[in-house]
PDB file of C-alpha atoms in Angstrom:
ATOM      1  CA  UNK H 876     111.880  95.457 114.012  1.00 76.00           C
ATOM      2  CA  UNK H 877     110.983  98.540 112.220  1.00 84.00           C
ATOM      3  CA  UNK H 878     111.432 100.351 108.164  1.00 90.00           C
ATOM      4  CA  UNK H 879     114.806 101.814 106.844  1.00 92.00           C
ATOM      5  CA  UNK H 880     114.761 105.122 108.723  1.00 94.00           C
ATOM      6  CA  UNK H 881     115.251 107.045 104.957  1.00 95.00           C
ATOM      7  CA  UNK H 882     111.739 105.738 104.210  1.00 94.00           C
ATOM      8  CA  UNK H 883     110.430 107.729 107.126  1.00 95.00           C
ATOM      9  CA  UNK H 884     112.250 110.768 106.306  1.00 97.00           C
ATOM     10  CA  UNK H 885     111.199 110.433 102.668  1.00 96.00           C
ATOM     11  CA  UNK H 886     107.755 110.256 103.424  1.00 96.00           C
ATOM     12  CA  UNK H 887     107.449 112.466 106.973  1.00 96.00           C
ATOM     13  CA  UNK H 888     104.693 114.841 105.284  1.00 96.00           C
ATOM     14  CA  UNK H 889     102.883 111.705 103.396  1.00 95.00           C
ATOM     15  CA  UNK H 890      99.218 110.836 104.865  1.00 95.00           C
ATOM     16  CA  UNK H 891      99.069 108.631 101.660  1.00 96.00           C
ATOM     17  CA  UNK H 892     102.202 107.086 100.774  1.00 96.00           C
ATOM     18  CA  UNK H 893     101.650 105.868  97.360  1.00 95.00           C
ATOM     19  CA  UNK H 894     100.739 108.277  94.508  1.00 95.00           C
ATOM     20  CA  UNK H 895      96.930 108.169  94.697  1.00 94.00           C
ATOM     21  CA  UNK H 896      95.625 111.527  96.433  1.00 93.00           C
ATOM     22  CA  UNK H 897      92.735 111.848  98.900  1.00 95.00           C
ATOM     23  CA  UNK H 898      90.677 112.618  96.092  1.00 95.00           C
ATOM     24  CA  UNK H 899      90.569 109.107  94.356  1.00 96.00           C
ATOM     25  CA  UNK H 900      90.879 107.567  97.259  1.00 96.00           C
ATOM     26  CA  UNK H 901      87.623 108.736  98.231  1.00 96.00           C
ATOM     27  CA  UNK H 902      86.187 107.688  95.009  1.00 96.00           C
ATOM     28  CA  UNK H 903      87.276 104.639  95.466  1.00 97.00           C
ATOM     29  CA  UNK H 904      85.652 104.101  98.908  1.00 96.00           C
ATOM     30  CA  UNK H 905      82.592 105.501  97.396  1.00 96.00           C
ATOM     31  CA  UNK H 906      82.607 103.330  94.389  1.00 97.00           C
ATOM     32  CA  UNK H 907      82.809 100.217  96.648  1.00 97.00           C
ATOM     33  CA  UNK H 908      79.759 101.361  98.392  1.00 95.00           C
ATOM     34  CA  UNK H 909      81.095  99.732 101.585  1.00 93.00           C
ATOM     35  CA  UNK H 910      78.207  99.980 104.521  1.00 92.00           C
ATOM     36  CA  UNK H 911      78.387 100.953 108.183  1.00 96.00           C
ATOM     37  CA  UNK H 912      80.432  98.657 110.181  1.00 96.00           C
ATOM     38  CA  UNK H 913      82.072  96.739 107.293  1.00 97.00           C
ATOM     39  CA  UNK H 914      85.375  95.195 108.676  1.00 98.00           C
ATOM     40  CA  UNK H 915      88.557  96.016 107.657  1.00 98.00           C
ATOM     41  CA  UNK H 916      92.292  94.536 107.933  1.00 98.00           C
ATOM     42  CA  UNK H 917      94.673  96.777 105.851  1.00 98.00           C
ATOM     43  CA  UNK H 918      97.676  95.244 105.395  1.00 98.00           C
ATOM     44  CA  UNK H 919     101.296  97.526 105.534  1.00 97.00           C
ATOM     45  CA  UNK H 920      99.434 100.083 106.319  1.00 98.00           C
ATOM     46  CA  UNK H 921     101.389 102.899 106.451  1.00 97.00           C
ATOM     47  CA  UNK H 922      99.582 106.197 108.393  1.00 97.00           C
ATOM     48  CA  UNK H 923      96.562 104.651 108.438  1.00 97.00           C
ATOM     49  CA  UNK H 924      94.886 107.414 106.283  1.00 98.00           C
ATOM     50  CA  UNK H 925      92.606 104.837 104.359  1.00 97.00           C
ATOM     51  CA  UNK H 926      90.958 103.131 107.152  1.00 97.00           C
ATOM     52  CA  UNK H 927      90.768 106.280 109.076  1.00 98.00           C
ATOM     53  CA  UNK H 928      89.280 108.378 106.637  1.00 98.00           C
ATOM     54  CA  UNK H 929      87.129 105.168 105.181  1.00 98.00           C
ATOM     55  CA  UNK H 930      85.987 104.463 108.975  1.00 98.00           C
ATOM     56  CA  UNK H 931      84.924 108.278 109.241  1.00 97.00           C
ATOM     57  CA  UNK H 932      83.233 108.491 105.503  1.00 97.00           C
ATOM     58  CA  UNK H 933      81.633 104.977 105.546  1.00 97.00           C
ATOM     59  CA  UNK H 934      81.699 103.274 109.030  1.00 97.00           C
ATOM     60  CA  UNK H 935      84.475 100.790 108.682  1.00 97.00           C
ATOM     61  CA  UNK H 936      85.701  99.631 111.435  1.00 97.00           C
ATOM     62  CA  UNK H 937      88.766  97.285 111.915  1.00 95.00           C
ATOM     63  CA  UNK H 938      92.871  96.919 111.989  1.00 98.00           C
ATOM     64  CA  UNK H 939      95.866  98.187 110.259  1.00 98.00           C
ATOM     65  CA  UNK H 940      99.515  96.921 110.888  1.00 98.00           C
ATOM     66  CA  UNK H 941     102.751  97.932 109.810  1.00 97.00           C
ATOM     67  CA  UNK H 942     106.450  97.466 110.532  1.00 96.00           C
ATOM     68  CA  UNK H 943     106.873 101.075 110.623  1.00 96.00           C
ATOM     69  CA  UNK H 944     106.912 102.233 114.314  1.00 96.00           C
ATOM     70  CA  UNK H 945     106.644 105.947 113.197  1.00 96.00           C
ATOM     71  CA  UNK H 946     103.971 105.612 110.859  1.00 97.00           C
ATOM     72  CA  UNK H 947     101.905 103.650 113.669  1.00 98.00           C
ATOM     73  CA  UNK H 948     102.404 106.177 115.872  1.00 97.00           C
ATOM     74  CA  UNK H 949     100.869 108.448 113.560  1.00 97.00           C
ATOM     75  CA  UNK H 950      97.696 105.989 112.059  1.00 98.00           C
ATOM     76  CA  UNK H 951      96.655 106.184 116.121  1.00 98.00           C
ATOM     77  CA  UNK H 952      97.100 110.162 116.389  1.00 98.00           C
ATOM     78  CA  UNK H 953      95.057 109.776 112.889  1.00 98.00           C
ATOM     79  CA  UNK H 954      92.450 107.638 114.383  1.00 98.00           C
ATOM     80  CA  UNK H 955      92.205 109.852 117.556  1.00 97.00           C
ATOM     81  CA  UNK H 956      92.211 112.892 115.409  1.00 98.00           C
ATOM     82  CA  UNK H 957      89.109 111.559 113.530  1.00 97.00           C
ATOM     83  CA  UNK H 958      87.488 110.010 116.311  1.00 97.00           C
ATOM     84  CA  UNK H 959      86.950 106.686 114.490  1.00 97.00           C
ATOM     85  CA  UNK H 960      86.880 103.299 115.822  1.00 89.00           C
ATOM     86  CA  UNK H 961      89.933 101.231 114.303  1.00 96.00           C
ATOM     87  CA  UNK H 962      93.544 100.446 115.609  1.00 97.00           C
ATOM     88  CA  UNK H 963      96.536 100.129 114.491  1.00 98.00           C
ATOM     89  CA  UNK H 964      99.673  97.412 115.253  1.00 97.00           C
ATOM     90  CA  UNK H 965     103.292  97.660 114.552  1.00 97.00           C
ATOM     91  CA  UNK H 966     104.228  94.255 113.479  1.00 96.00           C
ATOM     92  CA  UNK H 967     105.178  92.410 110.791  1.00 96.00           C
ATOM     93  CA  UNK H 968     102.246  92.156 107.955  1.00 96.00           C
ATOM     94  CA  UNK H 969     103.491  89.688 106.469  1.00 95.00           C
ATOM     95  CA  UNK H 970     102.736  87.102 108.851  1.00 92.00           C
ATOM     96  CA  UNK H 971      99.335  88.908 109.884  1.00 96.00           C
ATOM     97  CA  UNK H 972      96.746  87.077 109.876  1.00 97.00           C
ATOM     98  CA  UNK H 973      92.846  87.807 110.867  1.00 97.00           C
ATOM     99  CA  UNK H 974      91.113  85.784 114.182  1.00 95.00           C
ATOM    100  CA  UNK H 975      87.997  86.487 112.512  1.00 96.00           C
ATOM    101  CA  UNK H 976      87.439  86.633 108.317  1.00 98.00           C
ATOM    102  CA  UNK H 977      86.494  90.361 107.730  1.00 98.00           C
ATOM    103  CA  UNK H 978      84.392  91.875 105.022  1.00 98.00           C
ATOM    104  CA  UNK H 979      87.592  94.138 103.210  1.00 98.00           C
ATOM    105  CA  UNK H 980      90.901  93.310 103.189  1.00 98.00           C
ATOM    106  CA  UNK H 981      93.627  95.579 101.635  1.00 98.00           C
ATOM    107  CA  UNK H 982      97.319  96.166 100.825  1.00 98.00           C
ATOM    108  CA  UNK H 983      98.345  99.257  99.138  1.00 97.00           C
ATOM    109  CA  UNK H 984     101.913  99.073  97.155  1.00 92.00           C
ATOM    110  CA  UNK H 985     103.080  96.740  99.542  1.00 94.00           C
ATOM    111  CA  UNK H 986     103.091  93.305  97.532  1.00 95.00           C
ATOM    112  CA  UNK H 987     106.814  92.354  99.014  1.00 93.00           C
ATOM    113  CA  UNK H 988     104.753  90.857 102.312  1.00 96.00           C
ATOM    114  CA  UNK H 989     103.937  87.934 100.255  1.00 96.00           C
ATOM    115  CA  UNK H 990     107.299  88.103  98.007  1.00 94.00           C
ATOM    116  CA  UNK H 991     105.252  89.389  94.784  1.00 93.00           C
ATOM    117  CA  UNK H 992     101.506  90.015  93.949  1.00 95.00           C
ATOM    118  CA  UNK H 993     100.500  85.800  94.242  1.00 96.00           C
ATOM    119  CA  UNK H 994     101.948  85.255  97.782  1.00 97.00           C
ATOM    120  CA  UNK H 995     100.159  88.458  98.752  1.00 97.00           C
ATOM    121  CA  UNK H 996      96.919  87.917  97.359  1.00 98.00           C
ATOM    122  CA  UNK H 997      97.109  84.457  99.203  1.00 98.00           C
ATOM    123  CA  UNK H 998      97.871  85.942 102.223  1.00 98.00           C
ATOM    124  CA  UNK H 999      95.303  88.662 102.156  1.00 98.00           C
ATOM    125  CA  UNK H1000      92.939  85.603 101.037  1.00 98.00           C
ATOM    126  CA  UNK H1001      93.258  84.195 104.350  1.00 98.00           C
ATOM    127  CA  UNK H1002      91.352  86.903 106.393  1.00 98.00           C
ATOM    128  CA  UNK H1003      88.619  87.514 103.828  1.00 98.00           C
ATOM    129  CA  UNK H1004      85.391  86.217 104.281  1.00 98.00           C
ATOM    130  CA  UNK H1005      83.447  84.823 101.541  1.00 97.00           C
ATOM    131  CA  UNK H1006      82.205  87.427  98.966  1.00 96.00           C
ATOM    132  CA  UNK H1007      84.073  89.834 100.653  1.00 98.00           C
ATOM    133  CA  UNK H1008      86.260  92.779  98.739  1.00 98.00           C
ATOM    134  CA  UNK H1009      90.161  92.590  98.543  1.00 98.00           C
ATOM    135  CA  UNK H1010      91.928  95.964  97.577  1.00 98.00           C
ATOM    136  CA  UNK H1011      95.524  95.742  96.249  1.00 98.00           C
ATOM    137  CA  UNK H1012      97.837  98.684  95.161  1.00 97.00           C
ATOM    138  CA  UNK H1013     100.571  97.527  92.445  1.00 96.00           C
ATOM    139  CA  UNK H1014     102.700  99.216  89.640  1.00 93.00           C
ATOM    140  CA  UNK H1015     102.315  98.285  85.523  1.00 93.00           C
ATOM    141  CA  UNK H1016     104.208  99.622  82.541  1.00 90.00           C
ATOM    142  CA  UNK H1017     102.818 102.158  81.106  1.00 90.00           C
ATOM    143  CA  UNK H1018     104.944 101.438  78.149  1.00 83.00           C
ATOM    144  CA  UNK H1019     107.657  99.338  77.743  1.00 78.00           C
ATOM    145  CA  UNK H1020     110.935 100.257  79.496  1.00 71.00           C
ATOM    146  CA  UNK H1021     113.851 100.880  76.774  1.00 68.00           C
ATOM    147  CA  UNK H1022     116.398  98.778  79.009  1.00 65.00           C
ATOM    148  CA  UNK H1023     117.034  97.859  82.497  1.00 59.00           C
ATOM    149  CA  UNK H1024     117.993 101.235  84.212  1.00 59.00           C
ATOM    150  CA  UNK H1025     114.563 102.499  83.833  1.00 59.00           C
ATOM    151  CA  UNK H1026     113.616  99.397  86.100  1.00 54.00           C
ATOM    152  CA  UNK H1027     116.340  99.740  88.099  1.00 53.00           C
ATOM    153  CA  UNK H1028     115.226 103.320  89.131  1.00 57.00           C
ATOM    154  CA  UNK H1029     112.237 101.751  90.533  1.00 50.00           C
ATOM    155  CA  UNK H1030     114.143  99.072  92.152  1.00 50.00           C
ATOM    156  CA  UNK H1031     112.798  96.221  90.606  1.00 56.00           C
ATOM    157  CA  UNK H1032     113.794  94.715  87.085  1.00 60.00           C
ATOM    158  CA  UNK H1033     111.789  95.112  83.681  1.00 64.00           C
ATOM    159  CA  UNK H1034     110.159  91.917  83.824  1.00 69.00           C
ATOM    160  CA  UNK H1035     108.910  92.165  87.262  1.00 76.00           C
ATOM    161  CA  UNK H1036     105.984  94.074  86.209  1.00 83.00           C
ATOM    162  CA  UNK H1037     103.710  93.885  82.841  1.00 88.00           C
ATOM    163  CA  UNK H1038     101.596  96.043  81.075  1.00 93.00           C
ATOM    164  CA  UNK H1039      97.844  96.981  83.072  1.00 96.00           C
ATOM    165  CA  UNK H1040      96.198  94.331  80.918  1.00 97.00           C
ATOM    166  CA  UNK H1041      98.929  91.801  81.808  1.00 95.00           C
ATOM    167  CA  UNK H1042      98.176  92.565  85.200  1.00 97.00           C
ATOM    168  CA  UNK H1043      94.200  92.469  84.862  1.00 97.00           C
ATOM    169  CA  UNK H1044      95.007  89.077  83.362  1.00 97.00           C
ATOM    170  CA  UNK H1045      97.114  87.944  85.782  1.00 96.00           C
ATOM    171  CA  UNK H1046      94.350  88.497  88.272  1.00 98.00           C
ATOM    172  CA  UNK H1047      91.867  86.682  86.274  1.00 98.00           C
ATOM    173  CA  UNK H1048      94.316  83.438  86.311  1.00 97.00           C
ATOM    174  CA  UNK H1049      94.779  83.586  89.505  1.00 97.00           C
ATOM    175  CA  UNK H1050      90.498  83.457  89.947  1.00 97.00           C
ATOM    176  CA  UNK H1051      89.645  86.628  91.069  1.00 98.00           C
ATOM    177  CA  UNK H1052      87.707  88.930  89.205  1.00 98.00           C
ATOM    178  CA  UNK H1053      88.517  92.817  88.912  1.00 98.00           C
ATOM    179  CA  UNK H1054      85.209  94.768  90.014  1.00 98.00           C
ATOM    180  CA  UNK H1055      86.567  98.305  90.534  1.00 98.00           C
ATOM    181  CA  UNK H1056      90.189  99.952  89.693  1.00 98.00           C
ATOM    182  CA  UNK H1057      91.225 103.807  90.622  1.00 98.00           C
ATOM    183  CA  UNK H1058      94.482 104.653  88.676  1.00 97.00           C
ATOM    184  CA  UNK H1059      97.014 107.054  89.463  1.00 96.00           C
ATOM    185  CA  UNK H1060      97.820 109.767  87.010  1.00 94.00           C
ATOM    186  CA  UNK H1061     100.944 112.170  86.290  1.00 93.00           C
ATOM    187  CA  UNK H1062      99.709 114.477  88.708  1.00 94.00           C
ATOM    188  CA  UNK H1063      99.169 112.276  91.453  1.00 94.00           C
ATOM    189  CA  UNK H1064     102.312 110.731  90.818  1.00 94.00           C
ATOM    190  CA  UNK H1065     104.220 113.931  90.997  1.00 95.00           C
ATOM    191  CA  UNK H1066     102.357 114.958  94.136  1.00 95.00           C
ATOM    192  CA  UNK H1067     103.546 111.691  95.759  1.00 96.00           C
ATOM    193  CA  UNK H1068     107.378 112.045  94.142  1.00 95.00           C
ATOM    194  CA  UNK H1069     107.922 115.598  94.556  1.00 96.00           C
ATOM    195  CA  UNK H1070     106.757 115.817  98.643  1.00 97.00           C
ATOM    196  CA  UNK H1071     109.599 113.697  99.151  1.00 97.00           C
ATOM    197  CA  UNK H1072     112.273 115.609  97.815  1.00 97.00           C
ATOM    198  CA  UNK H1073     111.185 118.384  99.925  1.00 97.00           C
ATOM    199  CA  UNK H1074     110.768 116.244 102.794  1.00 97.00           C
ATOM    200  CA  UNK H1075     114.540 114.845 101.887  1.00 98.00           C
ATOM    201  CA  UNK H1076     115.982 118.573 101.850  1.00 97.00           C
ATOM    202  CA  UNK H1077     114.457 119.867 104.678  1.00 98.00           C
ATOM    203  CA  UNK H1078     115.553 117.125 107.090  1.00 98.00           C
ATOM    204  CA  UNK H1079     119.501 117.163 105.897  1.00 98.00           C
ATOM    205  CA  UNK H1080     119.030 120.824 106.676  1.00 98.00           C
ATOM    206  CA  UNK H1081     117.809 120.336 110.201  1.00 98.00           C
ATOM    207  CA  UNK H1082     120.099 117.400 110.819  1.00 98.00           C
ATOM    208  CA  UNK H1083     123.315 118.445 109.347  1.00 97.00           C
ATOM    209  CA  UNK H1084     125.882 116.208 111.646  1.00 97.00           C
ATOM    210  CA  UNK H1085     123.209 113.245 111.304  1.00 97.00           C
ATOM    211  CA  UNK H1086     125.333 110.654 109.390  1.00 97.00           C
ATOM    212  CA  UNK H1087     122.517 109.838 107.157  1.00 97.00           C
ATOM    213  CA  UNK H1088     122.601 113.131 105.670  1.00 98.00           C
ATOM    214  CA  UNK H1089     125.035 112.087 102.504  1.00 97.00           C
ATOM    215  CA  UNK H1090     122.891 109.406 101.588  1.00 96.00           C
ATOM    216  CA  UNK H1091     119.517 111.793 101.990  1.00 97.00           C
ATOM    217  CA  UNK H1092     121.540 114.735  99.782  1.00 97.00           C
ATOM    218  CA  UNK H1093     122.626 112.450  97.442  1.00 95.00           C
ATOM    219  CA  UNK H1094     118.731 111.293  96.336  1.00 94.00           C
ATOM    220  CA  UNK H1095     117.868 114.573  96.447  1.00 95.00           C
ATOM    221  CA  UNK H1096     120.131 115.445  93.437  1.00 95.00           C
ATOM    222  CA  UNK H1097     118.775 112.248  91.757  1.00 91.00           C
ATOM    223  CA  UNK H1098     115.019 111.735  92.370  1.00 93.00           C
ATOM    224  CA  UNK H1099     114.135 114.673  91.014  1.00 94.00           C
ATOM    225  CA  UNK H1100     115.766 113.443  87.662  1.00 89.00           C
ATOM    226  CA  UNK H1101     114.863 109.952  87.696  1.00 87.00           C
ATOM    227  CA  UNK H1102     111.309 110.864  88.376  1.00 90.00           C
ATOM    228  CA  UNK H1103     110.570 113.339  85.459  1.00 89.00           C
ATOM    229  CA  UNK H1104     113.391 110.729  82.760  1.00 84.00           C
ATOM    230  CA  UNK H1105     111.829 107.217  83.824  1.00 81.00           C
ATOM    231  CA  UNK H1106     108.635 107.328  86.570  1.00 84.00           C
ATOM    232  CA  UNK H1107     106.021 109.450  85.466  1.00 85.00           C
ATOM    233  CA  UNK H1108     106.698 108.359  81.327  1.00 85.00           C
ATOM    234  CA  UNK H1109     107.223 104.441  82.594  1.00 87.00           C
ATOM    235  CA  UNK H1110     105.351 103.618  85.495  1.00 89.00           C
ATOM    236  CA  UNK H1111     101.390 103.752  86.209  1.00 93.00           C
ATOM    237  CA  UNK H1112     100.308 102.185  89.324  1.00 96.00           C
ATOM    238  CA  UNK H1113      96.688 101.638  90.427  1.00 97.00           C
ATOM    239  CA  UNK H1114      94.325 100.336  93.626  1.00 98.00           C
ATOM    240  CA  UNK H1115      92.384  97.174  92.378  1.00 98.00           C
ATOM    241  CA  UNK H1116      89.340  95.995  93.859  1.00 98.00           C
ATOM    242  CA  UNK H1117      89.022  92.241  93.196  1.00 98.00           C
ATOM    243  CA  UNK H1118      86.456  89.517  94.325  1.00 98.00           C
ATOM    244  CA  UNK H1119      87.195  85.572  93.914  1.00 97.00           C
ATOM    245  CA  UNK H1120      85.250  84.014  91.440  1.00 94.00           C
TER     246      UNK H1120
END
């Protein structure tokens, strides 16, 4: 049980892997004003760099779990390397749930575990304790796609995602209310974007007989494209801090 092993190559230099940089990421644990030894259940949790950093900044303590084997490995080298008290599972998220309700949960561009922003939301729901803080990461239009290849870039179709106050509403109807937001911008989109296409070129370099390396040379040609045509024009994506009402 474990990720596509492009998505590791992709991202192999990524502490962060959507595209919000340390910097607002750090605003948004400081906006939050989360307290010493708040708990914590992060959801698809990639490297683990916002509960490590979070645990060293504010005191969180707590759990992250993802399916990625490689990126575990690397949230508990993380965790070491801070010397901060949370842990990390490899496992599948998406039927994570908490023994005990914590104060923050959070999943960060990773609405798939509950098949779409609801389902996620729900499950998140589940290991939140009253009053507590839930944190989801999720794509909007920026503007309206001109047809369905810009969606299909992003692997998703046009109507999949709405405009940011479609999504703000869509929060409100399903009774949570939105108390903080940190947004990505062109910048910290093509931070996240363009570290892959180096990460993609040096790997089919060092690995020429892999047999992965067509497909890996082949996006390397094309996300560079695709990301300045259709991503950083199209898509905005943002970390929302919600409470239930």
């Amino acid at each position: 049980m474990d990720i596509p092993r492009i998505h590791t190559i992709r991202e192999s230099s990524h502490r962060i892997h959507n595209p919000i940089d340390a910097t607002k990421l750090a605003t948004l644990g400081r906006a939050l004003g989360i307290g010493p030894g708040a708990t914590a259940l992060d959801l698809a949790c990639g490297t683990g760099e916002m509960l490590c950093t979070w645990a060293r900044d504010h005191g969180v303590i707590g759990t992250g779990v993802d399916l990625s084997s490689v990126f575990i490995e690397r949230a508990r080298a993380r965790a070491t390397e801070l010397g901060v008290a949370v842990t990390f599972q490899h496992g599948d998220a998406s039927q994570y749930v908490a023994r005990e309700r914590v104060d923050l949960v959070s999943c960060l561009g990773a609405t798939w575990i509950g098949g779409g922003l609801e389902g996620t939301i729900a499950l998140l729901d589940r290991s939140l304790k009253p009053g507590g803080l839930m944190v989801i990461g999720e794509p909007y239009w920026l503007s309206d796609p001109p047809d369905e290849a810009v969606a299909a870039c992003h692997l998703t179709r046009k109507d999949e995602f709405g405009s940011l106050p479609d999504l703000v509403d869509r929060y409100d109807e399903l009774g949570y209310d939105l108390v903080e937001m940190v947004l990505a911008d062109k910048d910290s989109w093509d931070r996240y974007a363009a570290a892959q296409w180096l990460n993609l070129r040096r790997w089919a370099d060092a690995n020429p007989e892999d047999d992965l390396v067509p497909q890996v040379r082949a996006e390397s040609r094309t996300a560079p494209r695709d990301h300045v045509r259709y991503q950083r024009e199209y898509l905005g994506w943002g970390a929302f801090a919600l409470m239930r009402r």
